[in-house]
Amino acid sequence: MYPAAVTNWNREREDALDVTHFVETADRQTGMYAEIGNIDEDALENAVAACCSDSQCLKRREWDASESEEIDVPRGDGEFPCREPCSLFVAAVREFLATERGIGKTNSGTKTNRDSSNRSATRTSDRRSWTVPRSRPSATAT
Ligand code: SF4
């Protein structure tokens, strides 16, 4: 059983599930995970497809890239909602980012500017990345 799975299942039934989107999770990261917000849209979708699909995880993804930016990957059919990117997903994003950089497909120079008050993503090119300001000092993977 996943931690807090039943609690979050019940919160969802009561329409009280609080969702933390990827950009917010990325914003909390420090150290070896501090750069995960630099992953671009395509790689983020690939990471979700690889980690969060029904074949890999029993939870149903309720979070997206941001409040206004959906991730174009099926959410899954699981009974238990996933309210935020988990630590395994954060680690996977780091690996995806490292792999992408290793084959020279980073999109440096096309970073996304974000309004820290609403955390919404802004399209600056055909590909988006999820770079966020270092606004909070604390953090670990969730
Ligand atoms: S973020 Fe983690 S717990 Fe949530 S759906 Fe993806 S793999 Fe499952």
XYZ file of N, CA and C and ligand atoms in Angstrom:
434
model
N 0.850 -1.197 0.000
C 0.000 0.000 0.000
C 0.888 1.251 0.000
N 0.565 2.195 -0.875
C 1.329 3.428 -0.939
C 1.057 4.296 0.304
N 2.070 5.030 0.736
C 1.844 5.945 1.869
C 0.712 6.920 1.563
N -0.166 7.093 2.507
C -1.271 8.047 2.420
C -2.288 7.718 1.321
N -2.203 6.530 0.750
C -3.102 6.195 -0.358
C -4.569 6.261 0.068
N -4.882 5.681 1.207
C -6.276 5.677 1.640
C -6.728 7.086 2.028
N -5.839 7.803 2.695
C -6.175 9.189 3.072
C -6.474 10.016 1.827
N -5.617 9.905 0.822
C -5.836 10.694 -0.393
C -7.051 10.205 -1.175
N -7.297 8.908 -1.127
C -8.501 8.363 -1.771
C -9.745 8.988 -1.139
N -9.728 9.057 0.195
C -10.873 9.642 0.898
C -10.981 11.144 0.634
N -9.839 11.811 0.598
C -9.879 13.255 0.292
C -10.481 13.504 -1.083
N -10.119 12.669 -2.028
C -10.674 12.838 -3.366
C -12.185 12.634 -3.348
N -12.660 11.645 -2.603
C -14.100 11.396 -2.500
C -14.825 12.592 -1.913
N -14.121 13.305 -1.034
C -14.719 14.485 -0.401
C -14.404 15.763 -1.167
N -13.860 15.584 -2.370
C -13.498 16.715 -3.228
C -12.520 17.665 -2.515
N -11.595 17.085 -1.759
C -10.654 17.885 -0.984
C -9.200 17.473 -1.241
N -8.953 16.817 -2.365
C -7.584 16.397 -2.667
C -6.769 17.602 -3.123
N -5.674 17.874 -2.427
C -4.792 18.969 -2.836
C -3.709 18.399 -3.742
N -3.587 18.974 -4.923
C -2.668 18.474 -5.938
C -1.463 19.406 -6.052
N -0.284 18.805 -6.103
C 0.946 19.559 -6.318
C 1.488 19.183 -7.695
N 1.589 20.159 -8.572
C 2.016 19.877 -9.935
C 3.540 19.814 -10.045
N 4.007 19.313 -11.179
C 5.439 19.080 -11.365
C 6.270 20.340 -11.122
N 5.831 21.467 -11.634
C 6.634 22.680 -11.495
C 6.850 23.041 -10.032
N 5.856 22.782 -9.207
C 5.994 23.070 -7.772
C 6.950 22.082 -7.104
N 6.836 20.827 -7.496
C 7.749 19.817 -6.961
C 9.185 20.122 -7.388
N 9.354 20.484 -8.655
C 10.699 20.807 -9.152
C 11.274 22.003 -8.405
N 10.425 22.931 -8.087
C 10.862 24.147 -7.389
C 11.417 23.831 -5.999
N 10.985 22.753 -5.396
C 11.431 22.396 -4.053
C 12.771 21.662 -4.034
N 13.206 21.203 -5.170
C 14.369 20.328 -5.196
C 15.674 21.095 -5.024
N 16.622 20.442 -4.373
C 17.966 21.001 -4.231
C 18.966 19.881 -4.543
N 20.237 20.231 -4.485
C 21.286 19.239 -4.670
C 21.201 18.555 -6.014
N 21.333 17.234 -6.016
C 21.389 16.486 -7.273
C 20.080 16.538 -8.062
N 19.010 16.962 -7.412
C 17.727 17.060 -8.121
C 17.350 18.494 -8.483
N 18.231 19.418 -8.194
C 17.894 20.837 -8.368
C 17.577 21.214 -9.809
N 18.101 20.447 -10.759
C 17.950 20.818 -12.160
C 16.772 20.142 -12.860
N 15.983 19.372 -12.136
C 14.945 18.613 -12.844
C 13.929 19.508 -13.541
N 13.814 20.759 -13.077
C 12.900 21.685 -13.736
C 13.334 22.054 -15.137
N 14.551 21.685 -15.509
C 15.048 21.987 -16.851
C 14.592 20.979 -17.899
N 13.922 19.937 -17.466
C 13.476 18.941 -18.440
C 12.451 19.579 -19.387
N 12.531 19.234 -20.644
C 11.600 19.837 -21.591
C 10.289 19.051 -21.649
N 9.339 19.616 -22.351
C 7.989 19.057 -22.385
C 7.966 17.617 -22.891
N 8.685 17.359 -23.971
C 8.672 16.008 -24.537
C 9.248 14.990 -23.566
N 10.375 15.352 -22.942
C 11.010 14.421 -22.013
C 10.157 14.229 -20.763
N 9.477 15.281 -20.337
C 8.587 15.143 -19.182
C 7.450 14.178 -19.514
N 6.900 14.294 -20.694
C 5.847 13.366 -21.105
C 6.384 11.944 -21.174
N 7.589 11.799 -21.685
C 8.190 10.461 -21.752
C 8.401 9.879 -20.358
N 8.826 10.722 -19.439
C 9.044 10.260 -18.067
C 7.727 9.815 -17.441
N 6.675 10.574 -17.673
C 5.358 10.205 -17.134
C 4.886 8.887 -17.759
N 5.061 8.768 -19.061
C 4.637 7.532 -19.726
C 5.425 6.333 -19.192
N 6.690 6.540 -18.911
C 7.546 5.446 -18.459
C 7.291 5.077 -16.998
N 6.944 6.059 -16.187
C 6.835 5.808 -14.729
C 5.405 5.669 -14.235
N 4.491 6.413 -14.792
C 3.163 6.559 -14.192
C 2.068 5.781 -14.919
N 2.403 5.125 -15.999
C 1.372 4.375 -16.717
C 0.890 3.203 -15.867
N -0.271 2.686 -16.204
C -0.862 1.609 -15.410
C 0.034 0.382 -15.324
N 0.873 0.172 -16.304
C 1.760 -0.987 -16.262
C 2.888 -0.810 -15.247
N 3.108 0.431 -14.814
C 4.212 0.713 -13.898
C 3.766 1.119 -12.500
N 2.583 1.692 -12.382
C 2.133 2.239 -11.105
C 0.624 2.069 -10.977
N 0.181 1.702 -9.796
C -1.244 1.457 -9.578
C -2.027 2.734 -9.299
N -1.311 3.838 -9.083
C -2.015 5.080 -8.779
C -2.421 5.807 -10.065
N -3.414 6.647 -9.929
C -3.938 7.446 -11.046
C -3.394 8.865 -10.919
N -2.643 9.300 -11.904
C -1.981 10.608 -11.826
C -2.998 11.746 -11.896
N -3.000 12.582 -10.891
C -3.881 13.754 -10.874
C -3.108 15.051 -11.093
N -1.801 15.010 -11.026
C -1.002 16.217 -11.229
C -0.613 16.355 -12.701
N -0.249 17.570 -13.061
C 0.190 17.875 -14.420
C 1.482 18.670 -14.360
N 1.906 19.197 -15.494
C 3.129 20.002 -15.502
C 2.933 21.238 -14.617
N 1.801 21.869 -14.766
C 1.433 23.009 -13.918
C -0.081 23.086 -13.893
N -0.602 24.022 -13.166
C -2.052 24.178 -13.079
C -2.687 24.359 -14.452
N -1.950 25.026 -15.347
C -2.516 25.354 -16.655
C -1.933 24.528 -17.798
N -0.987 23.629 -17.496
C -0.319 22.860 -18.551
C -0.487 21.370 -18.301
N -1.390 20.752 -19.044
C -1.600 19.315 -18.886
C -0.487 18.518 -19.537
N -0.227 17.371 -19.001
C 0.707 16.425 -19.605
C -0.111 15.477 -20.461
N 0.258 15.385 -21.739
C -0.542 14.640 -22.703
C -0.226 13.140 -22.646
N -0.499 12.578 -21.495
C -0.295 11.139 -21.265
C -1.491 10.663 -20.441
N -2.065 9.501 -20.768
C -3.203 9.009 -19.971
C -2.873 8.962 -18.482
N -3.874 9.291 -17.674
C -3.668 9.394 -16.231
C -3.681 8.035 -15.529
N -4.221 7.045 -16.181
C -4.324 5.727 -15.574
C -5.706 5.509 -15.008
N -5.983 4.262 -14.665
C -7.309 3.878 -14.184
C -7.310 3.455 -12.724
N -6.229 3.699 -12.032
C -6.115 3.252 -10.646
C -7.159 3.879 -9.741
N -7.496 3.138 -8.703
C -8.489 3.622 -7.740
C -7.920 4.738 -6.860
N -6.613 4.675 -6.623
C -6.007 5.639 -5.703
C -5.354 6.787 -6.473
N -5.671 8.013 -6.113
C -5.100 9.159 -6.827
C -3.648 9.420 -6.426
N -2.880 9.917 -7.351
C -1.527 10.385 -7.072
C -1.583 11.903 -7.069
N -1.308 12.517 -5.932
C -1.519 13.953 -5.802
C -0.282 14.785 -6.119
N 0.892 14.137 -6.235
C 2.097 14.889 -6.611
C 3.176 13.935 -7.100
N 4.118 14.433 -7.893
C 5.203 13.562 -8.357
C 5.943 12.943 -7.172
N 6.131 11.640 -7.217
C 6.774 10.934 -6.104
C 8.296 10.973 -6.247
N 8.975 10.463 -5.230
C 10.441 10.498 -5.252
C 11.010 9.638 -6.376
N 10.336 8.538 -6.689
C 10.815 7.703 -7.790
C 10.704 8.458 -9.112
N 9.612 9.207 -9.252
C 9.449 9.966 -10.485
C 10.500 11.075 -10.575
N 10.747 11.748 -9.468
C 11.765 12.810 -9.454
C 13.125 12.236 -9.865
N 13.455 11.066 -9.334
C 14.727 10.434 -9.693
C 14.750 10.065 -11.178
N 13.613 9.610 -11.689
C 13.546 9.241 -13.101
C 13.723 10.467 -13.990
N 13.128 11.581 -13.594
C 13.273 12.810 -14.380
C 14.739 13.214 -14.446
N 15.431 13.088 -13.337
C 16.865 13.405 -13.326
C 17.605 12.525 -14.327
N 17.246 11.250 -14.374
C 17.902 10.347 -15.318
C 17.549 10.702 -16.760
N 16.296 11.030 -16.995
C 15.889 11.432 -18.342
C 16.660 12.672 -18.762
N 16.787 13.612 -17.849
C 17.493 14.854 -18.160
C 18.963 14.574 -18.453
N 19.572 13.732 -17.651
C 20.979 13.393 -17.853
C 21.172 12.688 -19.196
N 20.236 11.803 -19.530
C 20.316 11.099 -20.808
C 20.158 12.058 -21.964
N 19.207 12.952 -21.839
C 18.972 13.930 -22.900
C 20.210 14.789 -23.104
N 20.819 15.210 -22.024
C 22.036 16.025 -22.123
C 23.171 15.213 -22.733
N 23.187 13.937 -22.411
C 24.257 13.083 -22.914
C 24.236 12.913 -24.409
N 23.028 13.044 -24.976
C 22.951 12.919 -26.438
C 22.766 14.270 -27.099
N 23.019 15.342 -26.323
C 23.072 16.681 -26.900
C 21.756 17.253 -27.320
N 20.683 16.912 -26.607
C 19.382 17.433 -26.986
C 18.812 18.397 -25.966
N 19.671 18.975 -25.146
C 19.134 19.959 -24.222
C 18.691 21.175 -24.996
N 17.772 21.890 -24.438
C 17.274 23.085 -25.108
C 17.684 24.328 -24.340
N 18.964 24.402 -23.954
C 19.420 25.597 -23.246
C 19.161 26.808 -24.120
N 18.800 27.877 -23.496
C 18.453 29.075 -24.239
C 16.982 29.165 -24.525
N 16.251 28.118 -24.242
C 14.804 28.168 -24.439
C 14.095 27.950 -23.118
N 14.769 28.308 -22.046
C 14.159 28.084 -20.750
C 12.882 28.900 -20.588
N 12.039 28.354 -19.781
C 10.747 28.971 -19.543
C 10.822 29.949 -18.384
N 10.276 31.106 -18.578
C 10.154 32.046 -17.482
C 8.835 31.805 -16.785
N 8.850 31.879 -15.481
C 7.636 31.609 -14.739
C 7.316 32.771 -13.827
N 6.070 33.014 -13.703
C 5.606 33.964 -12.711
C 5.521 33.208 -11.404
N 6.348 33.559 -10.447
C 6.406 32.774 -9.217
C 5.125 32.865 -8.409
N 4.258 33.812 -8.730
C 3.022 33.912 -7.964
C 1.999 32.887 -8.402
N 2.000 32.525 -9.675
C 0.992 31.551 -10.093
C 1.600 30.293 -10.694
N 2.905 30.245 -10.833
C 3.613 29.059 -11.295
C 3.144 28.565 -12.661
N 2.558 29.422 -13.440
C 2.102 28.969 -14.734
C 3.262 28.950 -15.719
N 3.212 28.010 -16.629
C 4.262 27.890 -17.623
C 3.997 28.853 -18.767
N 5.051 29.322 -19.388
C 4.923 30.226 -20.509
C 5.632 29.617 -21.701
N 4.953 29.551 -22.807
C 5.571 28.977 -23.992
C 6.550 29.990 -24.569
N 7.809 29.592 -24.715
C 8.818 30.473 -25.281
C 9.384 29.905 -26.567
N 9.003 28.702 -26.895
C 9.464 28.083 -28.127
C 8.544 26.913 -28.392
N 8.860 26.148 -29.429
C 8.049 24.964 -29.697
C 8.177 23.925 -28.595
N 9.292 23.959 -27.892
C 9.478 23.026 -26.776
C 9.552 23.838 -25.497
N 8.926 23.337 -24.467
C 8.965 24.019 -23.183
C 9.868 23.279 -22.219
N 10.437 24.014 -21.328
C 11.129 23.392 -20.212
C 10.483 23.925 -18.952
N 10.867 23.382 -17.847
C 10.148 23.668 -16.609
C 11.077 24.260 -15.571
N 11.947 25.159 -16.049
C 12.868 25.830 -15.149
C 12.106 26.748 -14.214
N 12.432 26.664 -12.964
C 11.733 27.467 -11.966
C 12.739 28.257 -11.153
N 12.356 29.405 -10.632
C 13.265 30.181 -9.803
C 13.565 29.464 -8.512
N 14.769 29.668 -7.989
C 15.141 29.054 -6.716
C 14.574 29.909 -5.599
N 13.302 29.750 -5.327
C 12.627 30.631 -4.395
C 12.602 30.112 -2.971
N 12.746 28.806 -2.799
C 12.688 28.254 -1.447
C 13.949 27.462 -1.178
N 14.553 27.636 -0.010
C 15.813 26.973 0.286
C 15.684 25.509 0.679
N 14.563 25.116 1.233
C 14.464 23.751 1.734
C 14.003 22.808 0.651
N 14.363 21.523 0.828
C 13.744 20.572 -0.038
C 14.452 19.269 -0.197
N 13.636 18.318 -0.513
C 14.115 16.986 -0.868
C 13.139 16.422 -1.864
N 13.517 15.348 -2.458
C 12.568 14.688 -3.357
C 11.402 14.206 -2.525
N 10.210 14.238 -3.128
C 9.015 13.798 -2.398
C 8.631 12.412 -2.811
S 4.349 10.085 -9.592
Fe 4.957 8.108 -8.688
S 3.173 7.426 -7.467
Fe 2.476 9.062 -8.834
S 1.617 8.024 -10.649
Fe 3.786 8.517 -11.081
S 4.990 6.709 -10.467
Fe 2.916 6.559 -9.521
